[in-house]
Amino acid sequence: MRIGTGYDIHRLVEDRRLVLGGVEIPYHKGLLGHSDADVLSHAIADAILGAAGLHDIGHFFPDTDPKLEGIDSQIILRKAIDEVSHLGYKLQNVDSTLIAQEPKIGPHINSMKRVLSNSLGVTEDSIGIKATTNEGVGDIGKGLAIAAQAACLLVN
Ligand code: MG
């Protein structure tokens, strides 16, 4: 068994779509990034890659590559699963936390699980997604950014 952890943060700005866990969430701001900036999917991808001792997603998907602009982060997750599968690992489960002052995440968690289970090739009950605010503290608390943490277990 191999454990992995991942962390990511993106700035919340005007005129961007907000995509979390592969689900577009109605909100007047979105996350800024070279890809669709899906902070939750990025944290999960890094947890998966890290568990296998591989490089992080920046290595596989450099933000200097113009071909990757606006890329759907579900492609990044599928790539992470592909990479660890080649090494003989299978994803057992993922747990994660989204840290966002706004918008409310709870109503979208089941949709995120559905999308992520498809991308990761595991059942929805193998995916944990929790959400917390930052209690108004710091940049996340002021609504300037959203962060995510993830942990996963690989088995072979
Ligand atoms: Mg990212």
Short mmCIF file of C-alpha atoms and ligand atoms in Angstrom, two decimals:
data_model
loop_
_atom_site.label_atom_id
_atom_site.label_comp_id
_atom_site.label_asym_id
_atom_site.label_seq_id
_atom_site.Cartn_x
_atom_site.Cartn_y
_atom_site.Cartn_z
CA MET A 1 0.00 0.00 0.00
CA ARG A 2 1.19 3.52 -0.78
CA ILE A 3 -0.18 6.73 0.70
CA GLY A 4 -0.12 10.08 -1.12
CA THR A 5 -1.04 13.65 -0.31
CA GLY A 6 -1.75 16.66 -2.50
CA TYR A 7 -2.40 20.36 -2.00
CA ASP A 8 -3.35 23.15 -4.38
CA ILE A 9 -4.60 26.71 -4.31
CA HIS A 10 -5.88 29.03 -7.06
CA ARG A 11 -6.93 32.66 -7.04
CA LEU A 12 -10.62 33.55 -7.45
CA VAL A 13 -11.11 36.20 -10.13
CA GLU A 14 -13.84 37.75 -12.28
CA ASP A 15 -14.61 36.41 -15.76
CA ARG A 16 -13.59 32.82 -15.17
CA ARG A 17 -15.69 29.65 -14.86
CA LEU A 18 -15.62 27.99 -11.44
CA VAL A 19 -14.85 24.29 -11.92
CA LEU A 20 -14.44 22.10 -8.84
CA GLY A 21 -14.18 18.33 -8.98
CA GLY A 22 -15.07 18.47 -12.68
CA VAL A 23 -18.35 20.28 -12.00
CA GLU A 24 -19.07 23.83 -13.15
CA ILE A 25 -20.55 25.74 -10.22
CA PRO A 26 -22.60 28.89 -10.75
CA TYR A 27 -20.74 31.79 -9.12
CA HIS A 28 -19.75 35.30 -10.12
CA LYS A 29 -16.04 34.43 -9.97
CA GLY A 30 -13.89 31.52 -11.08
CA LEU A 31 -10.42 30.14 -10.45
CA LEU A 32 -7.47 31.53 -12.38
CA GLY A 33 -5.02 29.10 -13.94
CA HIS A 34 -3.48 27.76 -17.12
CA SER A 35 -5.90 24.81 -17.13
CA ASP A 36 -9.54 24.99 -16.03
CA ALA A 37 -7.91 25.62 -12.59
CA ASP A 38 -9.89 22.82 -10.91
CA VAL A 39 -8.08 22.99 -7.59
CA LEU A 40 -9.73 19.84 -6.18
CA SER A 41 -8.83 17.68 -9.17
CA HIS A 42 -5.26 19.02 -9.07
CA ALA A 43 -4.82 18.14 -5.39
CA ILE A 44 -6.18 14.64 -6.05
CA ALA A 45 -3.91 14.15 -9.09
CA ASP A 46 -0.85 15.15 -7.04
CA ALA A 47 -1.85 12.76 -4.25
CA ILE A 48 -2.09 9.89 -6.76
CA LEU A 49 1.21 10.71 -8.46
CA GLY A 50 2.94 11.30 -5.13
CA ALA A 51 1.77 7.96 -3.73
CA ALA A 52 3.64 6.23 -6.57
CA GLY A 53 6.72 8.39 -6.07
CA LEU A 54 6.16 10.17 -9.40
CA HIS A 55 6.68 13.85 -10.23
CA ASP A 56 3.82 16.29 -9.64
CA ILE A 57 1.28 17.43 -12.25
CA GLY A 58 3.41 20.43 -13.20
CA HIS A 59 5.92 17.95 -14.61
CA PHE A 60 3.33 16.15 -16.76
CA PHE A 61 1.31 19.27 -17.64
CA PRO A 62 3.68 22.29 -17.63
CA ASP A 63 1.85 25.62 -17.42
CA THR A 64 4.26 26.96 -20.07
CA ASP A 65 2.76 24.65 -22.73
CA PRO A 66 0.29 26.68 -24.84
CA LYS A 67 -1.39 23.46 -26.03
CA LEU A 68 -2.55 22.85 -22.46
CA GLU A 69 -4.32 26.19 -22.05
CA GLY A 70 -7.80 25.68 -20.62
CA ILE A 71 -7.30 21.90 -20.43
CA ASP A 72 -10.04 19.93 -18.65
CA SER A 73 -8.52 18.71 -15.38
CA GLN A 74 -10.34 15.39 -15.75
CA ILE A 75 -7.72 14.68 -18.44
CA ILE A 76 -5.04 15.35 -15.82
CA LEU A 77 -6.70 12.90 -13.41
CA ARG A 78 -6.96 10.21 -16.11
CA LYS A 79 -3.26 10.71 -16.88
CA ALA A 80 -2.36 10.34 -13.19
CA ILE A 81 -4.31 7.07 -13.03
CA ASP A 82 -2.64 5.89 -16.27
CA GLU A 83 0.82 6.63 -14.88
CA VAL A 84 0.31 4.71 -11.64
CA SER A 85 -1.45 1.86 -13.48
CA HIS A 86 1.69 1.37 -15.56
CA LEU A 87 3.56 0.83 -12.30
CA GLY A 88 1.02 -1.79 -11.21
CA TYR A 89 -0.90 0.36 -8.72
CA LYS A 90 -4.64 0.60 -8.33
CA LEU A 91 -6.44 3.45 -6.56
CA GLN A 92 -8.14 2.22 -3.39
CA ASN A 93 -9.67 5.46 -2.14
CA VAL A 94 -9.31 9.23 -2.08
CA ASP A 95 -10.25 11.68 0.62
CA SER A 96 -10.20 15.43 0.13
CA THR A 97 -11.14 18.79 1.59
CA LEU A 98 -12.08 21.95 -0.27
CA ILE A 99 -11.36 25.17 1.61
CA ALA A 100 -13.60 27.92 0.24
CA GLN A 101 -15.32 30.83 1.94
CA GLU A 102 -17.82 30.99 -0.93
CA PRO A 103 -19.81 29.62 -2.71
CA LYS A 104 -21.54 26.81 -0.82
CA ILE A 105 -19.92 23.54 -1.88
CA GLY A 106 -22.21 21.03 -0.17
CA PRO A 107 -24.99 20.98 -2.81
CA HIS A 108 -22.42 20.00 -5.50
CA ILE A 109 -20.52 17.24 -3.73
CA ASN A 110 -22.59 14.35 -5.13
CA SER A 111 -22.11 15.65 -8.68
CA MET A 112 -18.36 15.98 -8.09
CA LYS A 113 -18.21 12.39 -6.82
CA ARG A 114 -20.01 11.20 -9.94
CA VAL A 115 -17.57 12.96 -12.28
CA LEU A 116 -14.47 12.02 -10.28
CA SER A 117 -15.47 8.36 -9.96
CA ASN A 118 -15.71 8.25 -13.73
CA SER A 119 -12.28 9.85 -14.24
CA LEU A 120 -10.58 7.82 -11.51
CA GLY A 121 -12.23 4.48 -12.28
CA VAL A 122 -13.40 3.92 -8.70
CA THR A 123 -16.84 3.81 -7.12
CA GLU A 124 -18.32 6.99 -5.67
CA ASP A 125 -18.06 5.59 -2.15
CA SER A 126 -14.27 5.42 -2.62
CA ILE A 127 -14.17 9.22 -2.89
CA GLY A 128 -14.46 11.54 0.09
CA ILE A 129 -15.07 15.24 -0.45
CA LYS A 130 -15.51 17.57 2.49
CA ALA A 131 -15.83 21.33 2.41
CA THR A 132 -14.96 23.94 4.97
CA THR A 133 -14.79 27.72 5.03
CA ASN A 134 -11.66 29.40 6.33
CA GLU A 135 -13.68 31.19 9.04
CA GLY A 136 -12.99 34.51 7.31
CA VAL A 137 -9.27 34.23 8.03
CA GLY A 138 -6.62 35.14 5.48
CA ASP A 139 -6.93 35.32 1.70
CA ILE A 140 -9.11 32.20 1.45
CA GLY A 141 -11.36 33.61 4.15
CA LYS A 142 -11.66 36.88 2.23
CA GLY A 143 -12.78 34.96 -0.87
CA LEU A 144 -9.61 35.67 -2.85
CA ALA A 145 -8.70 32.02 -3.37
CA ILE A 146 -9.87 28.43 -3.00
CA ALA A 147 -7.57 25.64 -1.78
CA ALA A 148 -7.85 21.88 -1.67
CA GLN A 149 -6.11 19.03 0.12
CA ALA A 150 -6.24 15.37 -0.81
CA ALA A 151 -4.96 12.04 0.42
CA CYS A 152 -5.15 8.72 -1.38
CA LEU A 153 -4.20 5.10 -1.02
CA LEU A 154 -2.77 3.02 -3.86
CA VAL A 155 -2.54 -0.75 -3.69
CA ASN A 156 -0.74 -3.21 -5.90
MG MG B 1 -3.43 23.77 -9.78
#
